[in-house]
């Protein structure tokens, strides 16, 4: 499985799950809802218990009072008054049922409905003489008004607590998700670019242990390790090799060096009578020819600095041979440009044959060059979005269909208008326009002390039916060399329509891979682009 497939699978796996922030919010809201339900249930049960006790107390008090009031009426055998009194109590909703019996158990008066369950009985006495008994049923307490009043009192507080739970859940979830997000981003960086920023291994929680393990396993691929480009930048000027001053060598080291030099000279000369260490040539009292600082001569200034990329993409360079004639060194060969470089054999015929079919022009922006400095994944994503906005601005003027590759490289396709290679002219203008905005934006970030990305821009053209091959060729060109300017392919550079309309031949410098670096377009186009760049750069 390739890195891009692994990255695609990782993204699908992450997107198929509910995020940790969402889980935390749901958990906090669930806890809040359960807490509200539990609190409401407890409040309701408390009200119900209090109402039950109050109901029982009222029944005892009302039964005792009604029994005392019924005694005189029973003594006078005033049954009508007994029934009227009970009926008035029923009408006032104080009781739901009542009955009065004499000492023999005969019912004297009744009102309402008593029900079938056992009721409390109250004895009716007069001067310690039992006259009868009273059965009474009081109406149950209605808790609905109290419950509604409680809800109206508590719902603003409940709403505020609910919002607070939502905010706390989001905040806590985002704090929990930060180390996981950093871990996923570092993993994605490793899959895409084989490099990643180090994770925070100073945390005191479990993530500190995980991050420490991640940094240890991928120690050689962390961005804080010195990169090849940084190594090149730190090399001293001159021959490209570090210089060891003679004063830095101790006496025994100097003596050992003299012996090694003497043995090497004897071996190269095939002469056993070369001389001894004490001879003037190798004497330690003489000048230290082997380790002195390099002499600033025309030859040393002409020796190139070999970089790691030069060794990767070219064969092993031959050792430069010194030229004794300084006058010859002073005469430099003219720079190979499009003006003095003839087209390769067969390329013009290939261009003429391609013109008979529909053509397409590609603007390829490589944001994954190998000389990226240390930058965290979050900052890189922010920069990629900013560059994407610049591309959108450019394409709003010059057209083109924008696509983003899986590795975040940007591809813009221009396929019309077809007349006089206008689509490729638009691609070149869009490339120069974007490149100017890109440099202006990076300059602003540099002044603010913020990092930026190094990109490589390639413009390529060819038959529309070979679009997939053209995309691969443009991507390969963007990875071959690091340039300060944009790159155009041979098909673009040698096209007669483009040379006549938009290209200035002296501004197209030949590269080792056969393509050309383009510093600027012809004046009539470039002057307009410079005005556009100046105008839009002010609002970046």
Coordinates of C-alpha atoms in Angstrom, one line a residue:
X1 CA 0.0 0.0 0.0
X2 CA 1.4 3.4 -1.0
X3 CA 1.7 6.4 1.3
X4 CA -1.2 8.1 -0.5
X5 CA -3.4 5.1 -0.1
X6 CA -2.5 4.8 3.6
X7 CA -3.3 8.5 4.0
X8 CA -6.6 8.2 2.3
X9 CA -7.5 5.1 4.4
X10 CA -6.4 7.0 7.6
X11 CA -8.6 10.0 6.7
X12 CA -11.6 7.7 6.0
X13 CA -11.0 5.9 9.3
X14 CA -10.9 9.2 11.2
X15 CA -14.0 10.6 9.4
X16 CA -16.0 7.5 9.9
X17 CA -16.0 7.9 13.7
X18 CA -17.7 10.4 15.9
X19 CA -15.0 12.9 17.0
X20 CA -13.8 13.2 20.6
X21 CA -15.2 16.7 20.9
X22 CA -18.7 15.4 19.8
X23 CA -18.4 12.5 22.2
X24 CA -17.5 14.9 25.1
X25 CA -20.4 17.2 24.2
X26 CA -22.8 14.3 24.1
X27 CA -21.5 13.0 27.4
X28 CA -21.8 16.3 29.1
X29 CA -25.3 16.9 27.8
X30 CA -26.3 13.3 28.8
X31 CA -25.0 13.9 32.3
X32 CA -26.8 17.2 32.5
X33 CA -30.1 15.6 31.3
X34 CA -29.8 12.7 33.7
X35 CA -29.0 15.1 36.5
X36 CA -32.0 17.2 35.7
X37 CA -34.3 14.1 35.6
X38 CA -32.9 12.8 38.8
X39 CA -33.3 16.2 40.5
X40 CA -36.8 16.6 39.2
X41 CA -37.7 13.1 40.4
X42 CA -36.3 13.7 43.8
X43 CA -38.2 17.0 44.0
X44 CA -41.4 15.4 42.9
X45 CA -41.0 12.6 45.4
X46 CA -40.3 15.0 48.2
X47 CA -43.4 17.1 47.3
X48 CA -45.5 14.0 47.2
X49 CA -44.2 12.8 50.6
X50 CA -44.8 16.2 52.1
X51 CA -48.3 16.3 50.6
X52 CA -49.1 12.9 52.0
X53 CA -48.1 13.9 55.5
X54 CA -50.1 17.1 55.2
X55 CA -53.1 15.1 53.9
X56 CA -52.9 12.7 56.9
X57 CA -52.6 15.6 59.4
X58 CA -55.5 17.4 57.8
X59 CA -57.6 14.3 57.9
X60 CA -56.9 13.8 61.7
X61 CA -57.7 17.5 62.5
X62 CA -60.8 17.7 60.4
X63 CA -62.1 14.3 61.6
X64 CA -61.7 15.3 65.3
X65 CA -63.4 18.7 64.8
X66 CA -66.3 17.2 62.8
X67 CA -66.9 14.5 65.4
X68 CA -67.1 17.2 68.2
X69 CA -69.6 19.3 66.1
X70 CA -71.7 16.2 65.3
X71 CA -72.3 15.2 69.0
X72 CA -75.0 17.9 69.8
X73 CA -76.9 17.1 66.5
X74 CA -76.9 13.4 67.4
X75 CA -78.2 14.1 70.9
X76 CA -81.1 16.2 69.4
X77 CA -81.6 13.6 66.7
X78 CA -81.3 16.4 64.1
X79 CA -80.4 14.2 61.1
X80 CA -81.3 16.9 58.6
X81 CA -78.6 19.2 60.0
X82 CA -76.1 16.3 60.0
X83 CA -76.7 15.6 56.3
X84 CA -76.7 19.3 55.4
X85 CA -73.3 19.9 57.2
X86 CA -71.7 16.9 55.4
X87 CA -73.0 18.1 52.0
X88 CA -71.6 21.6 52.5
X89 CA -68.2 20.0 53.2
X90 CA -68.4 18.0 50.0
X91 CA -69.4 21.1 48.0
X92 CA -66.4 23.0 49.3
X93 CA -64.1 20.3 48.0
X94 CA -62.7 19.8 51.5
X95 CA -63.7 16.2 51.7
X96 CA -64.8 13.7 49.1
X97 CA -66.9 11.5 51.4
X98 CA -68.2 11.2 55.0
X99 CA -70.6 9.1 57.0
X100 CA -71.9 9.2 60.6
X101 CA -73.1 6.1 62.5
X102 CA -74.8 5.8 65.9
X103 CA -73.6 3.6 68.7
X104 CA -75.4 0.7 67.2
X105 CA -73.8 1.1 63.8
X106 CA -76.8 2.5 62.1
X107 CA -76.0 5.2 59.5
X108 CA -77.4 8.6 60.4
X109 CA -76.0 10.7 57.6
X110 CA -73.8 10.3 54.5
X111 CA -72.4 12.5 51.7
X112 CA -70.0 11.9 48.8
X113 CA -68.1 8.7 48.0
X114 CA -66.1 6.9 50.6
X115 CA -64.6 4.1 48.5
X116 CA -64.0 0.5 49.5
X117 CA -60.7 0.9 51.3
X118 CA -60.4 1.1 55.1
X119 CA -60.9 4.6 56.4
X120 CA -60.0 6.3 59.6
X121 CA -62.8 6.2 62.2
X122 CA -63.4 9.0 64.7
X123 CA -65.4 8.3 67.9
X124 CA -68.3 10.8 68.7
X125 CA -68.5 11.3 72.5
X126 CA -70.4 13.5 74.8
X127 CA -69.5 13.5 78.5
X128 CA -67.6 10.3 78.1
X129 CA -70.7 8.7 76.5
X130 CA -70.2 7.1 73.1
X131 CA -72.8 8.5 70.7
X132 CA -71.4 7.0 67.5
X133 CA -68.5 7.2 65.0
X134 CA -67.5 9.2 62.0
X135 CA -65.8 8.0 58.8
X136 CA -64.3 10.7 56.5
X137 CA -62.2 10.8 53.3
X138 CA -60.3 14.0 52.5
X139 CA -59.6 15.0 48.9
X140 CA -55.9 14.3 47.9
X141 CA -53.6 17.3 47.6
X142 CA -53.3 18.6 44.0
X143 CA -49.5 18.9 43.3
X144 CA -50.0 20.2 39.7
X145 CA -50.0 23.9 40.6
X146 CA -46.9 23.5 42.8
X147 CA -45.1 21.5 40.1
X148 CA -45.9 24.1 37.5
X149 CA -44.7 26.9 39.7
X150 CA -41.5 25.0 40.4
X151 CA -40.8 24.5 36.7
X152 CA -41.4 28.2 35.9
X153 CA -39.0 29.1 38.7
X154 CA -36.2 26.6 37.6
X155 CA -36.3 26.5 33.8
X156 CA -34.1 29.6 33.3
X157 CA -31.5 28.2 35.6
X158 CA -31.8 24.8 33.9
X159 CA -31.3 26.4 30.5
X160 CA -28.2 28.3 31.7
X161 CA -26.7 25.2 33.2
X162 CA -27.4 23.3 29.9
X163 CA -25.6 25.9 27.9
X164 CA -22.8 25.9 30.4
X165 CA -22.5 22.1 30.1
X166 CA -22.4 22.4 26.3
X167 CA -19.6 25.0 26.5
X168 CA -17.7 23.0 29.1
X169 CA -18.1 19.8 27.0
X170 CA -16.8 21.5 23.9
X171 CA -13.8 23.1 25.7
X172 CA -12.9 19.9 27.5
X173 CA -13.3 17.8 24.4
X174 CA -11.1 20.2 22.3
X175 CA -8.4 20.0 25.0
X176 CA -8.5 16.3 24.9
X177 CA -8.5 16.2 21.1
X178 CA -5.5 18.5 20.7
X179 CA -2.8 15.8 21.4
X180 CA -4.7 13.3 19.3
X181 CA -5.0 15.7 16.4
X182 CA -1.2 16.5 16.7
X183 CA -0.5 12.7 16.6
X184 CA -2.7 12.2 13.5
X185 CA -1.1 15.1 11.7
X186 CA 2.4 13.9 12.5
X187 CA 1.4 10.4 11.2
X188 CA 0.0 12.0 8.1
X189 CA 3.2 14.0 7.6
X190 CA 5.2 10.9 7.9
X191 CA 3.1 9.1 5.3
X192 CA 3.1 11.9 2.8
X193 CA 6.6 13.5 3.2
X194 CA 8.5 11.0 5.4
X195 CA 9.1 13.8 7.9
X196 CA 7.1 15.2 10.8
X197 CA 7.4 17.7 13.6
X198 CA 8.3 16.3 17.0
X199 CA 5.4 15.8 19.4
X200 CA 5.3 17.3 22.9
X201 CA 6.9 14.6 25.1
X202 CA 7.1 16.9 28.2
X203 CA 3.4 16.4 29.0
X204 CA 2.7 14.8 32.4
X205 CA -0.2 12.7 31.3
X206 CA -0.4 9.5 29.2
X207 CA 0.1 11.5 26.0
X208 CA 3.5 12.5 27.1
X209 CA 4.5 8.8 27.2
X210 CA 3.0 8.2 23.8
X211 CA 4.6 11.2 22.2
X212 CA 8.0 10.2 23.7
X213 CA 7.7 6.8 22.1
X214 CA 6.6 8.3 18.8
X215 CA 9.6 10.7 18.8
X216 CA 12.0 8.0 19.7
X217 CA 10.8 5.6 17.0
X218 CA 10.9 8.4 14.3
X219 CA 13.9 10.2 15.6
X220 CA 15.7 10.2 12.3
X221 CA 12.7 11.7 10.5
X222 CA 11.9 14.6 12.9
X223 CA 12.0 18.1 11.4
X224 CA 14.3 19.4 14.1
X225 CA 17.1 17.1 12.8
X226 CA 19.5 18.9 10.5
X227 CA 18.3 18.6 6.9
X228 CA 20.4 18.3 3.8
X229 CA 19.5 21.8 2.8
X230 CA 20.5 23.2 6.1
X231 CA 23.8 21.3 5.9
X232 CA 24.4 23.0 2.5
X233 CA 23.7 26.4 3.9
X234 CA 26.1 25.9 6.8
X235 CA 29.0 24.8 4.6
X236 CA 31.8 27.4 4.4
X237 CA 32.3 29.3 1.1
X238 CA 35.2 28.3 -1.1
X239 CA 35.8 24.7 -2.1
X240 CA 32.7 23.5 -0.4
X241 CA 34.8 21.6 2.2
X242 CA 35.3 22.6 5.9
X243 CA 38.7 24.2 6.5
X244 CA 40.8 23.0 9.5
X245 CA 43.2 25.7 10.6
X246 CA 46.7 24.7 11.5
X247 CA 46.4 26.2 14.9
X248 CA 43.6 23.7 15.7
X249 CA 46.0 20.7 15.5
X250 CA 48.2 19.8 18.4
X251 CA 51.8 18.7 18.0
X252 CA 51.2 15.0 18.0
X253 CA 48.3 15.4 15.5
X254 CA 50.6 17.5 13.2
X255 CA 53.3 14.8 13.4
X256 CA 50.8 12.0 12.5
X257 CA 49.5 14.1 9.7
X258 CA 53.0 14.6 8.3
X259 CA 53.7 10.8 8.4
X260 CA 50.4 10.1 6.5
X261 CA 51.2 12.7 3.9
X262 CA 54.8 11.4 3.5
X263 CA 53.5 7.8 3.0
X264 CA 50.9 9.0 0.5
X265 CA 53.5 10.9 -1.5
X266 CA 55.9 7.9 -1.5
X267 CA 53.1 5.6 -2.8
X268 CA 52.1 8.0 -5.6
X269 CA 55.6 8.6 -6.8
X270 CA 56.7 4.9 -6.6
X271 CA 60.0 6.1 -5.4
X272 CA 61.5 4.8 -2.2
X273 CA 64.0 7.7 -2.2
X274 CA 61.5 10.4 -1.7
X275 CA 63.1 11.8 1.4
X276 CA 62.5 11.9 5.1
X277 CA 60.1 13.6 7.3
X278 CA 62.7 16.2 8.2
X279 CA 63.2 17.4 4.6
X280 CA 62.2 21.0 4.0
X281 CA 59.1 20.0 2.1
X282 CA 57.6 18.1 5.0
X283 CA 59.4 19.7 7.9
X284 CA 57.1 20.7 10.7
X285 CA 59.2 23.9 11.2
X286 CA 58.3 25.1 7.7
X287 CA 54.9 26.3 6.6
X288 CA 52.0 23.9 7.1
X289 CA 51.1 23.3 3.5
X290 CA 48.7 20.5 4.2
X291 CA 46.4 22.3 6.7
X292 CA 46.6 26.0 6.1
X293 CA 43.6 28.0 5.1
X294 CA 42.7 27.9 1.4
X295 CA 44.3 30.6 -0.7
X296 CA 41.9 32.9 -2.4
X297 CA 42.8 32.5 -6.0
X298 CA 40.8 32.5 -9.2
X299 CA 40.7 28.8 -9.2
X300 CA 39.3 28.4 -5.7
X301 CA 36.6 30.9 -6.5
X302 CA 35.6 28.9 -9.6
X303 CA 35.3 25.6 -7.9
X304 CA 31.5 24.9 -7.4
X305 CA 29.9 23.8 -4.1
X306 CA 28.5 20.3 -4.6
X307 CA 25.1 19.8 -2.8
X308 CA 23.4 16.5 -1.8
X309 CA 20.8 17.1 -4.6
X310 CA 23.6 17.5 -7.2
X311 CA 24.9 14.1 -6.2
X312 CA 21.5 12.5 -6.2
X313 CA 20.3 13.8 -9.6
X314 CA 23.5 13.7 -11.6
X315 CA 26.4 11.3 -12.0
X316 CA 29.5 11.5 -9.8
X317 CA 31.1 14.8 -10.8
X318 CA 34.7 14.7 -12.0
X319 CA 37.2 16.5 -9.9
X320 CA 37.8 20.0 -11.2
X321 CA 41.1 20.3 -12.9
X322 CA 43.1 23.5 -12.1
X323 CA 43.8 25.8 -15.0
X324 CA 47.0 27.7 -14.8
X325 CA 46.0 30.3 -17.3
X326 CA 44.2 32.9 -15.2
X327 CA 43.2 34.9 -18.3
X328 CA 41.3 31.9 -19.5
X329 CA 39.4 31.7 -16.2
X330 CA 38.4 35.3 -16.5
X331 CA 36.6 34.6 -19.7
X332 CA 33.3 32.9 -18.7
X333 CA 31.2 31.0 -21.1
X334 CA 27.9 32.7 -22.0
X335 CA 24.9 31.5 -20.1
X336 CA 22.8 29.0 -22.1
X337 CA 19.5 30.6 -22.8
X338 CA 16.6 29.9 -25.2
X339 CA 18.1 32.5 -27.5
X340 CA 21.4 30.6 -28.0
X341 CA 20.2 27.0 -27.5
X342 CA 18.8 25.2 -30.6
X343 CA 15.9 22.9 -30.3
X344 CA 16.7 19.2 -29.8
X345 CA 16.3 17.1 -32.9
X346 CA 12.8 16.1 -33.6
X347 CA 11.2 18.4 -31.0
X348 CA 9.9 20.9 -33.6
X349 CA 8.3 18.1 -35.6
X350 CA 6.8 16.8 -32.4
X351 CA 5.4 20.3 -31.6
X352 CA 4.0 20.7 -35.1
X353 CA 2.3 17.2 -34.9
X354 CA 0.8 18.0 -31.6
X355 CA -0.7 21.3 -32.9
X356 CA -2.9 19.2 -35.2
X357 CA -4.8 17.9 -32.1
X358 CA -6.5 19.6 -29.2
X359 CA -3.9 20.8 -26.7
X360 CA -4.0 21.5 -23.0
X361 CA -1.7 23.5 -20.8
X362 CA -0.9 22.7 -17.2
X363 CA 0.2 24.9 -14.3
X364 CA 1.6 22.5 -11.6
X365 CA 2.5 23.9 -8.1
X366 CA 4.6 21.6 -6.0
X367 CA 4.3 22.5 -2.3
X368 CA 6.3 19.5 -1.1
X369 CA 9.8 20.4 -2.2
X370 CA 12.7 18.8 -0.3
X371 CA 14.2 22.0 1.1
X372 CA 11.3 22.8 3.4
X373 CA 12.5 24.1 6.8
X374 CA 11.1 23.0 10.1
X375 CA 7.4 23.8 10.3
X376 CA 4.6 22.3 12.3
X377 CA 1.7 20.5 10.6
X378 CA -0.9 23.1 11.7
X379 CA 1.1 26.0 10.4
X380 CA 1.6 24.1 7.1
X381 CA -2.1 23.5 6.7
X382 CA -2.7 27.3 7.3
X383 CA -0.1 28.2 4.6
X384 CA -1.7 25.7 2.1
X385 CA -5.1 27.3 2.6
X386 CA -3.5 30.8 2.1
X387 CA -1.8 29.6 -1.1
X388 CA -5.1 28.1 -2.3
X389 CA -6.8 31.4 -1.9
X390 CA -4.0 33.0 -4.0
X391 CA -4.6 30.4 -6.7
X392 CA -8.3 31.1 -6.6
X393 CA -7.6 34.8 -7.1
X394 CA -5.4 34.1 -10.1
X395 CA -7.8 31.7 -11.7
X396 CA -10.7 34.2 -11.3
X397 CA -8.8 36.4 -13.7
X398 CA -7.1 34.0 -16.1
X399 CA -9.5 31.0 -15.9
X400 CA -8.4 27.4 -15.4
X401 CA -9.8 24.4 -13.6
X402 CA -8.2 23.9 -10.1
X403 CA -7.5 20.5 -8.7
X404 CA -5.7 19.5 -5.5
X405 CA -3.6 16.3 -5.5
X406 CA -3.6 13.9 -2.6
X407 CA -0.2 15.3 -1.5
X408 CA -1.7 18.9 -1.5
X409 CA 0.1 19.8 -4.8
X410 CA -2.1 22.1 -6.9
X411 CA -2.9 21.5 -10.6
X412 CA -4.6 24.1 -12.8
X413 CA -5.7 23.0 -16.3
X414 CA -6.1 25.4 -19.2
X415 CA -7.6 24.0 -22.4
X416 CA -9.2 27.0 -24.1
X417 CA -9.2 29.2 -26.1
X418 CA -7.3 27.1 -28.6
X419 CA -6.4 29.9 -31.1
X420 CA -2.7 30.8 -31.2
X421 CA -1.9 28.8 -28.0
X422 CA -3.9 31.3 -25.9
X423 CA -4.6 28.7 -23.3
X424 CA -0.8 28.4 -22.7
X425 CA -0.4 32.2 -22.7
X426 CA -3.1 32.3 -19.9
X427 CA -1.2 29.5 -18.0
X428 CA 2.1 31.4 -18.2
X429 CA 0.4 34.7 -17.1
X430 CA -1.4 32.9 -14.3
X431 CA 1.9 31.3 -13.2
X432 CA 3.8 34.6 -13.1
X433 CA 0.8 36.3 -11.4
X434 CA 0.6 33.6 -8.7
X435 CA 4.4 33.5 -8.2
X436 CA 4.4 37.3 -7.6
X437 CA 1.6 37.1 -5.1
X438 CA 3.3 34.1 -3.4
X439 CA 6.6 36.0 -3.0
X440 CA 4.8 39.1 -1.7
X441 CA 2.9 37.0 0.8
X442 CA 6.0 35.2 2.0
X443 CA 7.8 38.6 2.4
X444 CA 5.0 39.8 4.7
X445 CA 5.3 36.6 6.8
X446 CA 9.1 37.0 6.9
X447 CA 8.8 40.5 8.3
X448 CA 6.3 39.1 10.9
X449 CA 8.8 36.4 11.9
X450 CA 6.7 33.5 10.5
X451 CA 7.8 30.6 8.4
X452 CA 6.8 30.0 4.8
X453 CA 6.8 27.1 2.3
X454 CA 9.2 26.8 -0.7
X455 CA 7.3 25.8 -3.8
X456 CA 8.2 25.0 -7.4
X457 CA 6.0 26.1 -10.3
X458 CA 6.0 24.3 -13.7
X459 CA 4.1 25.1 -16.9
X460 CA 3.8 22.3 -19.4
X461 CA 1.7 21.7 -22.5
X462 CA 0.8 18.8 -24.8
X463 CA -2.0 16.8 -26.4
X464 CA -5.3 16.8 -24.5
X465 CA -5.6 13.1 -24.8
X466 CA -2.3 12.6 -23.0
X467 CA -3.4 14.6 -19.9
X468 CA -2.4 11.9 -17.4
X469 CA 1.1 11.6 -18.8
X470 CA 1.5 15.4 -18.9
X471 CA 0.5 15.7 -15.3
X472 CA 3.1 13.1 -14.3
X473 CA 5.8 14.8 -16.4
X474 CA 5.0 18.2 -14.8
X475 CA 5.1 16.7 -11.3
X476 CA 8.5 15.1 -12.1
X477 CA 9.9 18.3 -13.5
X478 CA 8.9 20.1 -10.3
X479 CA 10.9 17.7 -8.2
X480 CA 14.1 17.7 -10.2
X481 CA 15.6 21.1 -9.4
X482 CA 15.3 23.9 -6.9
X483 CA 14.9 27.3 -8.6
X484 CA 14.3 30.8 -7.6
X485 CA 12.1 31.2 -10.7
X486 CA 9.3 29.2 -12.3
X487 CA 10.1 26.4 -14.8
X488 CA 8.7 25.8 -18.3
X489 CA 9.0 22.6 -20.2
X490 CA 10.8 22.3 -23.6
X491 CA 7.4 22.0 -25.3
X492 CA 6.5 25.4 -24.0
X493 CA 9.9 27.0 -24.5
X494 CA 10.3 26.0 -28.2
X495 CA 6.7 26.6 -29.3
X496 CA 6.9 29.2 -32.1
X497 CA 3.6 30.8 -31.1
X498 CA 4.7 31.3 -27.5
X499 CA 8.1 32.6 -28.5
X500 CA 6.5 35.2 -30.7
X501 CA 3.8 36.3 -28.3
X502 CA 4.8 36.0 -24.7
X503 CA 8.4 34.6 -24.2
X504 CA 11.5 36.7 -24.1
X505 CA 14.3 34.3 -25.1
X506 CA 17.1 35.8 -23.0
X507 CA 14.9 35.4 -19.9
X508 CA 14.7 31.6 -20.4
X509 CA 17.8 29.9 -18.9
X510 CA 18.6 26.3 -19.9
X511 CA 18.5 23.8 -17.0
X512 CA 20.3 20.4 -16.7
X513 CA 17.1 18.5 -17.3
X514 CA 16.5 20.2 -20.6
X515 CA 13.7 22.5 -19.3
X516 CA 14.1 26.2 -18.8
X517 CA 13.8 28.6 -15.9
X518 CA 11.6 31.6 -16.7
X519 CA 12.4 34.9 -14.8
X520 CA 9.9 37.1 -16.6
X521 CA 7.7 37.3 -19.7
X522 CA 7.9 39.8 -22.5
X523 CA 7.6 43.4 -21.4
X524 CA 4.0 44.0 -22.7
X525 CA 2.7 41.1 -20.6
X526 CA 5.1 41.4 -17.6
X527 CA 4.4 45.1 -17.1
X528 CA 0.7 44.4 -16.8
X529 CA 1.4 41.5 -14.4
X530 CA 3.6 43.6 -12.2
X531 CA 0.8 46.2 -11.9
X532 CA -1.7 43.4 -11.0
X533 CA 0.7 41.9 -8.5
X534 CA 1.3 45.3 -6.8
X535 CA -2.4 46.0 -6.6
X536 CA -3.4 42.7 -5.1
X537 CA -0.4 42.4 -2.8
X538 CA -1.7 45.4 -0.9
X539 CA -4.7 43.4 0.3
X540 CA -3.0 40.2 1.2

